[in-house]
Steps between C-alpha positions, in 0.01 A plus 500: 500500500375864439218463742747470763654829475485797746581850515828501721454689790775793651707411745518754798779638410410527104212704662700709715703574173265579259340744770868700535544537124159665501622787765847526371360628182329808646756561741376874566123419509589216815703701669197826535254223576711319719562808699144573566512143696797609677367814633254333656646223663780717598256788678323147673836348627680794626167641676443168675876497580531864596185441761614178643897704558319797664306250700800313604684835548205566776458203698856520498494837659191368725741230613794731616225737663324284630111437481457465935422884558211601645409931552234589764396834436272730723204624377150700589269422762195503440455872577747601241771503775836384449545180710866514747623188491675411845872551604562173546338404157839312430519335758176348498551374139870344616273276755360341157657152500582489142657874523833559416578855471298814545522866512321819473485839338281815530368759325630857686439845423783681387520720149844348303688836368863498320651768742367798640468729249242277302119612610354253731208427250752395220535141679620327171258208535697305785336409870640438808462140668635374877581173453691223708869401489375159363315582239843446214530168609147452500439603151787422363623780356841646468691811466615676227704809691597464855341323798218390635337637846657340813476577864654795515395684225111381518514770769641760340432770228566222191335377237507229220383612157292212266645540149255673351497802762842519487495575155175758525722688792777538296757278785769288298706432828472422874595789723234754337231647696161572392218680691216305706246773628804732673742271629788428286530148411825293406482216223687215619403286209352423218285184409463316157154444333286229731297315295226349722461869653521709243398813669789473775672651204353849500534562898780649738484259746621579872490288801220413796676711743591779273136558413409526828766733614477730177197463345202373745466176408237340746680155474237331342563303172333533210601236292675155594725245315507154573656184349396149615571145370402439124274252555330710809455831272075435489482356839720821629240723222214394691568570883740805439224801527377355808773485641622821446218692614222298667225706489482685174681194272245638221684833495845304444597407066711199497701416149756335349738743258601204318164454386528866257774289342327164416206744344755645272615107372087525460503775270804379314295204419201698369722702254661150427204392359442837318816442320405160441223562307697745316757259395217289350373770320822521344527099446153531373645740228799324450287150389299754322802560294580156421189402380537799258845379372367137436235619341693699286739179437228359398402716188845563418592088461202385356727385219708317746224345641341352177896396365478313849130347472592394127806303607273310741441724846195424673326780648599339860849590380455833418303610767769361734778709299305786568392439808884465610617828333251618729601345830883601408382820459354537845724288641788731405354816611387308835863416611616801380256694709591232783846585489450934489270463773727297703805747426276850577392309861863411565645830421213688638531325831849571536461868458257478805683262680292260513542118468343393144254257491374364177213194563603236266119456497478837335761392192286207469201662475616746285658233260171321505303837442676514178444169387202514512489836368660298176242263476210746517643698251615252243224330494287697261790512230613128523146442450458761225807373322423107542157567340733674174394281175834362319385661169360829624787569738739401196360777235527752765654789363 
């Protein structure tokens, strides 16, 4: 009948149990090494959830703005000459099928003073551009103070400030005049920041027949806007400098603004995965820590261990005991970390006003990271400790 008997094995739960009362003892000494998992998970789950919100923040904003804007910009012939693009430059580019809007603006010379009593060199970093009655609508944009040009006062003494060269001016309020060479200039409004043309926001802009009257403009464009169809953008892309200037379409640049922005989510990535491998750094640490604690355990429950091996553990049994504490360990300071970095990515977003996005995929991984983090650590004590002999580990002082 004795033949027949075996070692009873632990249940899952008897496992699960013996491996708490082993980190409930050194309370203090889990919670430091725990923390060291934590940090690192955390810094990998809110990073990965902080880059995927700022992403979703910008194709968001790409969405509103709109990705179908193509600039045509004149530029050198080939004897260093700037090239005139023609009058009718719009016009041309409206007789693109796919088309839907277009306008114009131009560079004109005029030196930008606050009033009259300002020397004419002290310009305050703001240029003068003509530009079209369209070219709001076409962009987009909206104002801040005031209104945009219209019929009437395209041909007048006005201008519209972009944000910026309102503020370098010193002009809070429409109804101001500033200086534009000698003529005396009214600000009828005041235009807030444009993304996809970000240097519309340092010009005083006046209108196509207001240049010419005031400030001899030639009527040729130097720059033109056009949105077409979504789908058409690269088919528009390809004929557009052609088509605005025939015989010199190699003197004509022809972008997309929207593109700046989608090379920004580019460069968020690339410091994403900066921070990434910070964040395992930090994890790396963090298992670092644990396999110093269990080792630790170890030497300080030798005793334990050979009470346990005398009453009939196997060394299967305590290596899983160990190997649990270990995994609990990790375990702990993985969901912990989980949690922190989901609450910094929530609260972070907010402040910026962005929608939060946390992958799943990322809590997975990072719960997964630490498991095996747990296993790679604990394995050298569970081993250590299974390997204990009943009678040495028992006269362990």
């Amino acid at each position: 009948m004795s033949g027949n008997l075996r070692p009873s094995r632990l249940s899952p739960g008897d496992v699960l149990r013996v491996g708490a009362v082993g980190l409930r003892a050194r309370r203090a000494r889990v919670v430091l090494s725990a923390l060291g998992i934590a940090i690192g998970i955390a810094t990998m789950v809110a990073v990965v959830g902080l880059s995927e919100s700022s992403r979703a923040d910008l194709m968001a904003r790409l969405d509103r703005l709109g990705t179908n804007l193509l600039t045509a910009e004149a530029g050198k012939d080939p004897g260093g000459g700037d090239i005139k693009l023609p009058k009718n430059a719009v016009a041309m580019v409206e007789r693109i099928g796919p088309v839907l809007q277009a306008t114009a603006s131009a560079d004109i010379d005029a030196r930008i003073r606050r009033s009259d009593v300002v020397p004419e060199e002290r310009t305050a970093g703001v240029t003068a551009q003509a530009v079209r009655r369209d070219l709001l609508t076409t962009l987009g944009g909206e104002m801040s103070r005031g209104v945009w040009l219209d019929k009437a006062s395209e041909r007048l003494p006005t201008t519209v400030l972009g944000s910026v060269a309102a503020k370098r001016l010193g002009v809070t309020r429409v109804g101001e005049t500033i200086m534009m060479n000698n003529t005396r200039v009214v600000v009828v409004g005041i235009l807030k920041p444009i993304e996809l043309v970000p240097t519309l926001d340092r010009l005083a802009m006046v209108g196509f027949p207001s240049a010419e009257r005031y400030f001899g403009f030639d009527g040729h464009s130097t720059t033109i806007f056009e949105r077409s169809t979504d789908a058409s953008v690269e088919d528009v892309w390809a004929v557009l400098a052609r088509t605005i200037n025939p015989g010199q379409k190699g003197g004509i640049k022809v972008s997309r603004p929207s593109d700046a922005l989608a090379a920004k989510a580019a460069t968020d990535e690339g410091l994403t995965k900066l921070m990434l491998g910070l964040g395992a750094v930090a994890l790396l640490v963090g298992g670092v820590g644990v396999a110093n604690t269990m080792v630790i355990s170890v030497l300080e429950r030798r005793q334990e261990i050979g009470l346990r091996r005398a009453l009939g553990a196997t060394r299967g049994a305590i290596r899983l005991q160990f190997l649990t504490e270990s995994l609990l360990l990790s375990a702990l300071g993985g969901v912990t970390g989980a949690l922190l970095g989901t609450v910094a990515t929530y609260g972070f977003a907010r402040f910026q006003g962005w929608t939060a996005v946390v992958p799943p995929e990322s809590l997975a991984a990072g719960v997964a990271a630490t498991l095996v983090i747990g296993v790679i650590a604990g394995l050298y004590p569970a081993i250590r400790a299974s390997r204990l002999h009943p009678t040495v580990a028992l006269n362990t002082t």
